[in-house]
Amino acid sequence: MSVAWVGSQPVPLTDAVRNAAKLLASSRCPVFTLDADVHGTRSAIALAERLGGAYDHAAGDVLAKEVALFTDHGGMFTMPGEARRRSSLIVIVGEIPVAHHELLQAWAGSQPDLGDKHKRTWFHIDGTETIEADKLARKLKAIPLGADGLSLPAVLGVLRAGLQGQRIAASLTNIDRFRKALTTAQFPVFVFSGTSGETAGLVMLQGLVADLNKTGRASSVFLPADDDAWGTALTSLWMTGFPPRTGFSNSLPSYDPGRWDIQRMIRDKEADLHVWMSTRGGETPPRGGKIPLISLSKTNSPTSGAKITISVGKAGIDHDGVSYSSRTGTFRAVQAAQPSELPSVSSIVGQLAQALPGRKALPC
Amino acid sequence: MLIRLTGGDVVDPVNAATAKRDVWIRDGLLVDAPKGATADETHDVSGCIVMAGAIDIHSHIGGGNVNTARLLLPEHHRAHQPRPANTPLSNAGWSTFQTGTLYAQMGFTTVVEPAMAPYTALHTHLELADIPIIDKATLAILGNDDFTLSLLRNGKSSAMLDDYVAWVIGSTRALGVKVINAGAAAAFKENVRSFSLDDTVPEYGVSSRKIVKSLQASVTRLGVPHPLHVHANNLGIAGSADTAAATIAATEGVPLHLAHLQFYGYGTEGKRKFSSEAARLAEAVNANPDVTIDIGQVMFGQTVTISSDVMRQYLAIGNASPKKTVILDGDGNGGGGIVPYRYKQDYYGSLQWAVGLELFLLITDPWRVYFTTDHPNGAPFTAYPELFELLMSSNARDAKSTELNATALGLTTLASVRREYTLEEIAIMTRAAPAKLLGLKDRGHLGAGAIADVAVYRKGRDIAKMFREAALVFKNGDLVVKNGKVTHYRWGKTLRLNPPPDKAMVKRMQAYHEERYGLSLDWFTFPDSAIQRPDPFAEVIS
Ligand SMILES: [Zn+2]
């Protein structure tokens, strides 16, 4: 089975690495689309730094929204484990990615053992745009909180005003039930994700949580739209001081979600080489780019349109690694579930760095 | 490889060997002058001070909360990237890479991250492993988790607590234990908004004092070299000196380290009901040999406060500058708050600055007072050179005082204290004493057999410049800094105790995590190999 291709031609891995290194060495502004575990991310960022490139995650659009909640505002948060143990009132906000449904259902199947220890009640704050979310809400027997024709941020705004005792423009279904639930729950928790809505809506939600904390306690659980993307953001933060979208100029990192939006850079021909990673596999690079592409993808065939394709494994499946997990809200060491020969991103990136002129090893 | 540093003024209080003499390094270790041997490499360090590499016992350099601060404040990092020479705070040491670089350039070779939440230990160690050059160590946080509080409530045996503490130290790769506002984070989840030494945690009925005393005793019984590291209650509040005094009085012959005492040095005198109690606290420390303290000196300018004292950080939200904060009710001992803050040269800032200096100068024994800004809470560690100057020059203090709020300074003893730290005392406070406090026999001095962590400073009238830009720094014998700039990157280790786990405790932990979190224990633990660097850890033999 081939693991490396130049164009559509299978080649030995060393040839693919040599060819890819040539492209990297001659690039004036390479851009990196990341999709790997912590160690793959560390090596890729180190390579981007060496080459003066820029990077973002494959799920960069929704990640940027999540990052913006923090860079613009901040908020009050708790960990998934604490919510499970302490919260008897859980409010699902908008759309929560399918990957997290099992976690929420596990909470639904357990009883809080700290705090008020009441049987858990679920609500669901709904906007016109959240359609998929209803399925989850039904499974959790969540009581809907919303109003016909109102978007999620609007519902949150109305709810916030209503809870503050202000007169509200629209009536929300079940707001009285929710008020009542708040009076008995000692640690209500709002569960949200980057998929829940635009940053402004997430900021409004944090305003609501802050209001509740004036007299009682409340918090929120952030379930990232994509765990691996959030892990990449955290790794990027300690390595460079910045979340993605970050680029290097004069070897210093700079964070600028507009300037270093990789898709934009490709469209506007600011970038001249795209290193695209997809360890989850089954993905294709975004269209629209006319610049050369190096693909590091979990695949058994060459990536269409790529000058070079190198097949890589995924941490936790093909090899051991470290990934962010929403189960614990932090990093977890993951073991290979089905160990394979597929190389890790970090080993391929390490080989690329070694094949560059100067032959220096990467610091990661 | 044999290296000789010749002609320097060696400051080495541990070995009573402060004199003009040569220092010899062979294969990463310090050796006595070998007879008849010629050095492979000789450095003329005449006109220089030669000390062991400095050790910082309390600096928030990595982990979940530090990283969240980066996320909250990208502009902070941007503002602190290298700028034209020596602008104030020209670099806050914000990325892991900068952290190692900037510490090394000042001659620091070992730094302790003092607040590692056990459940996010892997994250902390991933960050520390990416800090180049220096060695690191961590203190694991205990005292706010359901497991500890339940043991204490249920009157379980001290042996069981010891097994638990040892398991936490081992599984998190810690060098010691820290307790942060004991019980307050758990109480805050139950909507308690203020918490003192004799207040009790709802549901558990256990007082803060009981938590501190139990952990202090446990750490001592286990033979952990570093005494329990205590972040006391009521940090930053007017009148907190009473809490600190009560905590100091409660040691009862057992060693205890009190962190960032400056933040507790406040009384309620004066028109603003915010005054200095530093003289009284210094006296209490001087009189109690069980106690060691570090200062947490405030320096002026923009910083960000990062603390696992979630109750205190929540109360500080109103003072945030810029106006954005993160408050995290973590699980177990995790969580905390990120509150950006600007120390102004107003009444409050001036008083805090003076309180820190009073404590430095009025506590007489340099073996029991430690040099910290509680980075970044009082100031970023990049402010250390200026702080050395303030301690070593009463003129420098006077000069700075003229810029500050006279009313505040009038409520302190600072102007009347003329003490100036000697180089010998600086070497004790920043090298010898930290090594002793942490149980690191292989460093903190320049005797034969120690690892060759050596800092060379060019003598000059500008004390801050001398300490900002070490002339030479060696880490384990590798020359890493020349003329204040890193010339060679290498990877240090994270020092840990690694006590063997009690088998029954591991079983108990497995059952606890499965029952309470619905997850097997391996979600919360990790193998060394997860760090993916060769030998990321080194054992400290106690
Ligand atoms: Zn601290």
XYZ file of C-alpha atoms in Angstrom, chain B:
542
model
C 34.945 18.942 28.709
C 36.743 21.039 31.330
C 35.738 24.691 31.684
C 37.455 27.283 33.837
C 36.007 30.631 34.919
C 38.899 32.691 36.057
C 39.346 35.937 37.942
C 35.749 36.401 39.135
C 34.385 37.435 42.509
C 32.647 34.267 43.565
C 29.667 34.651 45.893
C 28.947 31.260 47.452
C 27.504 31.520 50.956
C 26.664 27.809 51.332
C 30.293 26.767 51.146
C 31.561 29.849 52.986
C 33.550 30.329 49.805
C 32.896 33.925 48.856
C 36.237 35.063 47.486
C 38.109 35.856 44.313
C 38.686 32.341 42.988
C 38.346 30.186 39.915
C 35.311 28.014 39.229
C 35.800 24.728 37.384
C 33.201 22.761 35.428
C 33.709 19.220 34.224
C 31.010 17.472 32.168
C 28.170 19.494 33.554
C 29.226 19.424 37.197
C 31.235 21.768 39.374
C 34.571 20.346 40.443
C 37.441 21.424 42.653
C 40.383 22.948 40.839
C 41.984 19.917 39.183
C 45.710 19.666 39.803
C 47.818 20.113 36.719
C 44.873 19.974 34.283
C 44.378 22.483 31.483
C 40.909 23.707 30.705
C 39.406 23.026 27.276
C 37.680 26.361 27.578
C 38.621 29.339 29.754
C 36.458 32.385 30.385
C 38.054 35.453 31.857
C 35.419 36.757 34.249
C 37.491 39.352 36.058
C 35.339 42.299 37.013
C 32.371 39.938 37.331
C 30.300 38.417 40.098
C 29.954 34.636 39.892
C 26.961 32.991 41.557
C 25.058 29.747 41.263
C 22.110 29.915 38.865
C 19.111 31.577 40.492
C 16.016 29.644 41.574
C 12.514 31.110 41.525
C 10.209 29.285 43.922
C 6.918 30.882 42.865
C 6.213 32.067 39.334
C 3.099 31.245 37.295
C 4.809 30.197 34.088
C 2.581 27.473 32.686
C -0.681 25.567 32.837
C -4.359 26.079 32.184
C -4.812 29.432 33.901
C -1.655 30.944 32.443
C -2.762 29.830 28.996
C -6.240 31.250 29.504
C -4.611 34.582 30.351
C -2.828 34.439 27.003
C -6.151 33.722 25.325
C -7.885 36.587 27.085
C -5.145 39.106 26.364
C -3.455 38.762 22.995
C -2.864 42.525 23.113
C -0.866 42.057 26.320
C 1.553 39.767 24.555
C 1.729 42.035 21.537
C 2.539 44.981 23.776
C 5.341 43.080 25.426
C 7.176 41.700 22.459
C 10.782 42.831 22.204
C 10.942 46.540 21.664
C 13.803 48.952 21.268
C 16.107 48.398 24.198
C 14.960 48.522 27.760
C 11.600 50.153 27.618
C 9.881 49.300 30.896
C 8.353 45.822 30.841
C 9.763 45.390 27.377
C 8.995 41.738 27.578
C 6.595 39.885 29.814
C 7.774 36.385 28.995
C 4.467 35.354 27.595
C 5.122 32.307 25.415
C 6.877 29.232 26.752
C 9.805 30.038 24.491
C 10.190 33.594 25.796
C 9.785 32.409 29.373
C 12.872 30.219 29.211
C 14.834 32.742 27.204
C 14.159 35.688 29.484
C 14.713 33.777 32.710
C 18.026 32.417 31.422
C 19.201 35.849 30.360
C 18.801 37.019 33.953
C 20.810 34.055 35.266
C 17.824 32.025 36.495
C 18.187 28.302 35.881
C 15.329 26.715 37.888
C 11.748 27.988 38.188
C 8.803 26.537 40.111
C 5.259 26.768 38.752
C 3.448 26.871 42.091
C -0.166 26.177 41.137
C -0.717 23.011 39.154
C -4.285 21.756 39.254
C -4.036 17.959 39.492
C -6.623 17.272 36.791
C -4.812 19.463 34.292
C -1.308 18.321 35.203
C -0.660 16.989 31.710
C -1.397 20.412 30.231
C 0.978 22.050 32.718
C 3.755 19.599 31.916
C 3.282 19.972 28.165
C 3.847 23.705 28.590
C 6.780 23.345 30.957
C 8.442 20.902 28.568
C 8.313 23.631 25.901
C 10.113 26.156 28.125
C 13.720 26.000 26.926
C 16.993 26.054 28.855
C 15.863 26.089 32.486
C 14.737 23.333 34.848
C 11.202 23.513 36.146
C 9.148 22.055 38.967
C 5.530 22.197 40.072
C 3.471 22.261 43.231
C 0.208 20.324 43.071
C -2.839 22.121 44.468
C -4.845 20.358 47.157
C -7.403 21.393 49.746
C -10.478 22.315 47.740
C -11.384 18.930 46.313
C -14.270 16.758 47.355
C -12.008 13.807 48.079
C -9.814 15.639 50.605
C -12.745 17.440 52.189
C -14.700 14.181 52.493
C -11.744 12.441 54.162
C -11.558 15.256 56.704
C -15.313 15.404 57.263
C -15.545 11.668 57.710
C -12.631 11.626 60.138
C -10.626 9.173 58.016
C -7.159 8.232 59.202
C -4.194 10.455 58.570
C -2.568 7.476 56.818
C -5.292 7.580 54.188
C -4.780 11.306 53.660
C -1.040 10.653 53.320
C -1.662 7.975 50.699
C -3.884 10.361 48.787
C -1.395 13.241 48.959
C 1.401 10.919 47.834
C -0.739 9.625 44.973
C -1.471 13.184 43.816
C 2.219 14.171 44.003
C 3.244 11.077 42.093
C 0.543 11.043 39.428
C 0.893 14.780 38.724
C 4.743 14.729 38.780
C 4.879 17.398 41.461
C 7.711 18.469 43.751
C 5.438 19.608 46.543
C 1.958 20.628 47.605
C 0.221 23.963 47.672
C -3.051 24.888 49.289
C -4.868 27.938 47.943
C -7.382 29.731 50.133
C -8.149 26.358 51.680
C -11.810 25.466 51.261
C -12.816 28.766 49.675
C -13.093 27.511 46.103
C -15.392 24.728 47.293
C -17.382 27.194 49.409
C -17.664 29.664 46.527
C -19.503 27.017 44.520
C -22.061 27.107 47.342
C -22.348 30.883 47.008
C -20.115 31.760 49.964
C -18.488 35.135 49.225
C -15.941 35.580 51.999
C -13.872 32.983 53.759
C -11.477 33.141 56.711
C -9.243 30.741 58.579
C -11.978 29.519 60.921
C -14.856 29.510 58.434
C -16.144 26.113 57.388
C -16.938 24.723 53.959
C -20.692 24.054 53.585
C -21.591 20.362 53.210
C -18.307 19.320 54.785
C -18.257 21.325 58.010
C -14.472 21.470 57.742
C -12.675 24.713 58.530
C -9.970 26.295 56.449
C -7.635 25.943 59.419
C -8.343 22.215 59.621
C -7.551 21.769 55.917
C -4.253 23.656 56.213
C -3.201 21.866 59.397
C -4.068 18.438 57.989
C -2.180 18.975 54.739
C 0.758 20.558 56.560
C 1.011 17.516 58.810
C 0.622 15.119 55.900
C 3.341 16.776 53.811
C 5.635 16.662 56.832
C 4.880 12.990 57.605
C 5.501 12.064 53.980
C 8.926 13.676 54.121
C 8.219 16.026 51.238
C 11.202 18.376 51.438
C 9.209 21.506 50.593
C 6.903 22.472 53.467
C 3.237 22.972 52.656
C 3.042 26.051 50.419
C 0.139 28.142 51.679
C -1.810 30.805 49.865
C -3.805 32.086 52.850
C -7.367 33.406 53.034
C -8.411 37.014 52.396
C -5.699 37.873 49.906
C -5.556 41.555 48.996
C -8.183 42.683 51.463
C -7.688 45.539 53.937
C -7.194 43.826 57.266
C -5.758 40.663 55.729
C -2.700 41.068 57.973
C -4.792 39.544 60.751
C -5.344 36.408 58.656
C -1.648 36.185 57.836
C -0.688 36.670 61.477
C -3.132 33.951 62.526
C -1.752 31.600 59.868
C 1.806 32.286 61.019
C 0.781 31.706 64.626
C -0.769 28.344 63.739
C 2.409 26.509 62.669
C 2.955 24.838 66.059
C 6.468 23.658 65.306
C 5.706 22.314 61.831
C 7.293 24.071 58.828
C 5.065 26.107 56.556
C 5.699 28.369 53.584
C 3.465 31.404 53.247
C 3.225 32.656 49.669
C 3.266 36.282 48.513
C 3.010 37.810 51.995
C 2.897 41.321 50.542
C -0.704 40.692 49.476
C -1.589 40.170 53.145
C 0.359 43.094 54.534
C -2.623 45.412 54.812
C -4.299 46.993 57.807
C -7.314 49.262 58.052
C -5.749 52.510 59.264
C -5.768 55.885 57.545
C -8.455 57.806 55.746
C -8.735 55.125 53.084
C -8.762 52.290 55.636
C -5.892 50.654 53.779
C -2.541 50.762 55.544
C 0.703 48.862 55.996
C 1.008 46.105 58.580
C 4.322 44.976 57.146
C 6.324 45.803 60.258
C 4.022 43.685 62.404
C 4.096 40.748 59.981
C 7.876 40.977 59.637
C 8.143 40.762 63.404
C 5.864 37.709 63.445
C 7.995 36.012 60.787
C 11.224 36.921 62.562
C 9.867 35.386 65.762
C 8.666 32.094 64.211
C 11.408 29.888 62.730
C 8.787 27.440 61.331
C 7.813 29.990 58.727
C 9.328 30.885 55.398
C 7.685 33.452 53.141
C 7.963 34.904 49.690
C 7.013 38.461 48.949
C 4.993 38.871 45.741
C 6.399 42.354 45.225
C 4.252 44.842 43.316
C 5.927 46.856 40.573
C 4.085 49.444 38.528
C 2.445 49.031 35.152
C 0.159 46.676 33.290
C -0.029 43.048 34.282
C -2.579 40.306 34.624
C -3.474 38.513 37.824
C -3.718 34.738 37.521
C -4.842 32.834 40.559
C -6.588 29.654 41.543
C -8.132 31.656 44.386
C -11.389 31.864 42.447
C -13.335 33.582 45.214
C -10.804 36.393 45.500
C -10.530 36.780 41.708
C -14.311 36.974 41.362
C -14.367 39.777 43.943
C -11.674 41.603 41.944
C -13.593 41.669 38.640
C -14.656 45.260 39.199
C -11.007 46.396 39.139
C -10.176 44.638 35.876
C -8.238 46.724 33.384
C -8.924 46.152 30.543
C -12.491 45.114 31.380
C -12.475 41.427 30.554
C -12.025 38.480 32.859
C -12.316 34.723 33.093
C -13.662 33.051 36.212
C -13.457 29.274 36.295
C -15.134 27.036 38.851
C -12.879 24.093 38.172
C -13.293 20.547 39.293
C -11.446 19.400 42.354
C -8.578 21.790 42.925
C -8.697 23.392 39.493
C -10.186 26.641 38.391
C -9.380 30.193 39.286
C -9.608 33.600 37.788
C -7.822 35.769 35.260
C -8.167 39.479 35.988
C -5.970 41.959 34.087
C -4.770 44.793 36.264
C -2.696 47.933 36.062
C -0.723 48.924 39.157
C -0.858 52.696 39.285
C 1.402 54.976 41.277
C -1.626 56.080 43.268
C -2.367 55.593 46.960
C -3.094 51.873 46.693
C -0.291 50.978 44.306
C 2.236 52.997 46.291
C 1.207 51.332 49.517
C 1.445 47.830 48.050
C 4.875 48.601 46.594
C 6.098 49.863 49.961
C 4.635 46.925 51.909
C 6.571 44.458 49.776
C 9.819 46.334 50.273
C 9.225 46.708 54.003
C 8.823 42.947 54.299
C 11.975 42.321 52.284
C 13.946 44.724 54.457
C 12.464 44.068 57.897
C 12.594 40.273 57.784
C 16.111 39.778 58.995
C 16.989 36.246 57.888
C 17.623 35.983 54.118
C 17.200 32.195 54.443
C 13.510 32.669 55.199
C 12.421 35.373 52.778
C 12.119 34.598 49.067
C 12.408 36.849 46.077
C 9.169 36.825 44.052
C 6.712 39.114 42.349
C 4.267 36.201 42.247
C 4.704 36.543 38.481
C 2.617 37.921 36.926
C 0.389 38.899 39.845
C 2.539 41.604 41.446
C 4.582 42.206 38.316
C 6.005 40.155 35.459
C 9.277 38.422 36.341
C 10.967 40.711 33.860
C 10.769 43.366 36.583
C 13.264 41.442 38.737
C 16.327 43.515 37.793
C 14.657 46.710 39.013
C 13.612 44.940 42.191
C 17.190 43.810 42.890
C 18.222 47.425 42.576
C 15.584 48.588 45.068
C 16.758 46.001 47.595
C 20.445 46.812 47.180
C 20.196 50.589 47.099
C 18.368 52.788 49.580
C 19.030 55.701 47.237
C 17.150 53.906 44.479
C 14.208 53.473 46.870
C 14.297 57.130 47.838
C 14.408 58.181 44.209
C 11.428 56.028 43.295
C 9.537 57.154 46.403
C 9.542 60.764 45.218
C 7.334 59.716 42.270
C 4.809 57.963 44.480
C 1.885 58.838 46.699
C 3.338 60.522 49.799
C 0.300 59.839 52.001
C 0.554 56.125 51.391
C 4.291 56.025 51.987
C 3.775 58.059 55.145
C 1.806 55.145 56.575
C 4.798 52.834 56.104
C 8.230 52.557 57.695
C 9.961 52.394 54.338
C 11.748 55.753 54.406
C 13.337 54.974 57.753
C 14.641 51.547 56.753
C 18.100 52.013 55.309
C 19.095 48.373 54.958
C 20.742 47.413 51.674
C 20.984 43.771 50.632
C 24.540 42.577 50.119
C 25.486 40.277 47.248
C 25.958 37.528 49.799
C 22.361 38.026 50.974
C 21.104 38.127 47.387
C 22.884 34.840 46.737
C 21.240 33.316 49.809
C 17.756 34.615 48.988
C 17.771 33.677 45.301
C 20.032 30.614 45.246
C 20.958 28.909 48.489
C 17.695 29.280 50.370
C 15.385 28.211 47.498
C 17.488 25.092 46.915
C 17.243 24.257 50.590
C 13.505 24.991 50.771
C 12.803 22.739 47.782
C 15.171 19.970 48.861
C 17.457 20.411 45.832
C 20.898 19.554 47.143
C 22.470 19.604 43.701
C 22.094 23.346 43.141
C 22.002 26.754 44.781
C 25.730 26.728 45.481
C 29.082 26.456 43.728
C 30.636 23.579 45.648
C 32.153 20.528 43.967
C 29.503 18.017 42.947
C 26.736 20.528 42.309
C 25.348 20.773 38.795
C 27.073 23.531 36.880
C 24.284 26.108 36.887
C 26.323 29.286 37.019
C 25.440 32.938 36.487
C 28.109 35.545 35.847
C 27.220 39.230 36.155
C 29.390 42.112 35.058
C 29.832 44.485 38.003
C 28.638 47.993 37.384
C 26.950 50.915 38.987
C 23.654 50.098 37.256
C 22.448 47.210 39.404
C 19.343 46.580 37.295
C 21.394 46.312 34.121
C 23.804 43.922 35.824
C 20.987 41.522 36.733
C 19.018 41.953 33.505
C 21.839 40.894 31.242
C 24.037 38.189 32.680
C 27.496 38.208 31.136
C 27.552 34.408 31.021
C 25.126 31.716 32.092
C 25.845 27.996 32.210
C 23.081 25.405 32.562
C 24.391 21.972 33.482
C 27.720 23.171 32.126
C 26.305 24.272 28.762
C 27.066 27.886 27.965
C 23.594 29.240 27.190
C 23.853 33.036 27.581
C 26.541 35.499 26.547
C 26.330 39.235 27.147
C 22.666 39.063 28.093
C 21.557 37.086 25.049
C 20.769 33.401 24.692
C 23.375 31.831 22.453
C 22.401 28.199 22.796
C 19.033 26.505 23.322
C 18.734 23.253 25.215
C 15.958 21.522 27.125
C 15.858 21.388 30.884
C 13.963 18.927 33.020
C 10.983 19.090 35.309
C 11.958 18.026 38.822
C 9.581 15.742 40.689
C 9.458 13.606 43.800
C 7.840 10.478 42.352
C 6.732 8.695 45.540
C 5.457 5.171 44.853
C 1.643 4.978 44.855
C -0.153 2.964 47.513
C -1.990 0.161 45.708
C -5.140 0.435 47.787
C -5.274 4.171 47.094
C -4.992 3.594 43.336
C -7.972 1.215 43.559
C -9.884 3.764 45.573
C -9.083 6.446 42.998
C -10.254 4.187 40.189
C -13.571 3.587 41.929
C -13.976 7.260 42.853
C -13.443 8.559 39.323
C -15.632 5.940 37.733
C -18.442 6.606 40.149
C -18.255 10.406 40.373
C -17.103 11.382 36.892
C -18.239 8.367 34.907
C -14.701 8.027 33.543
C -11.912 5.551 34.132
C -8.853 6.799 35.981
C -6.703 6.890 32.847
C -8.658 9.964 31.727
C -6.993 11.811 34.595
C -3.481 10.364 34.515
C -0.793 10.093 31.866
C 2.434 8.248 31.098
C 5.740 10.169 30.922
C 5.846 9.338 27.225
C 2.897 11.708 26.639
C 5.347 14.605 26.872
C 7.229 13.346 23.796
C 10.627 14.659 24.779
C 13.542 12.515 25.904
C 13.597 12.300 29.736
C 11.299 15.228 30.485
C 11.435 14.552 34.232
C 14.166 14.148 36.812
C 13.689 12.636 40.257
C 14.609 14.524 43.365
C 15.683 12.108 46.047
C 14.376 13.244 49.397
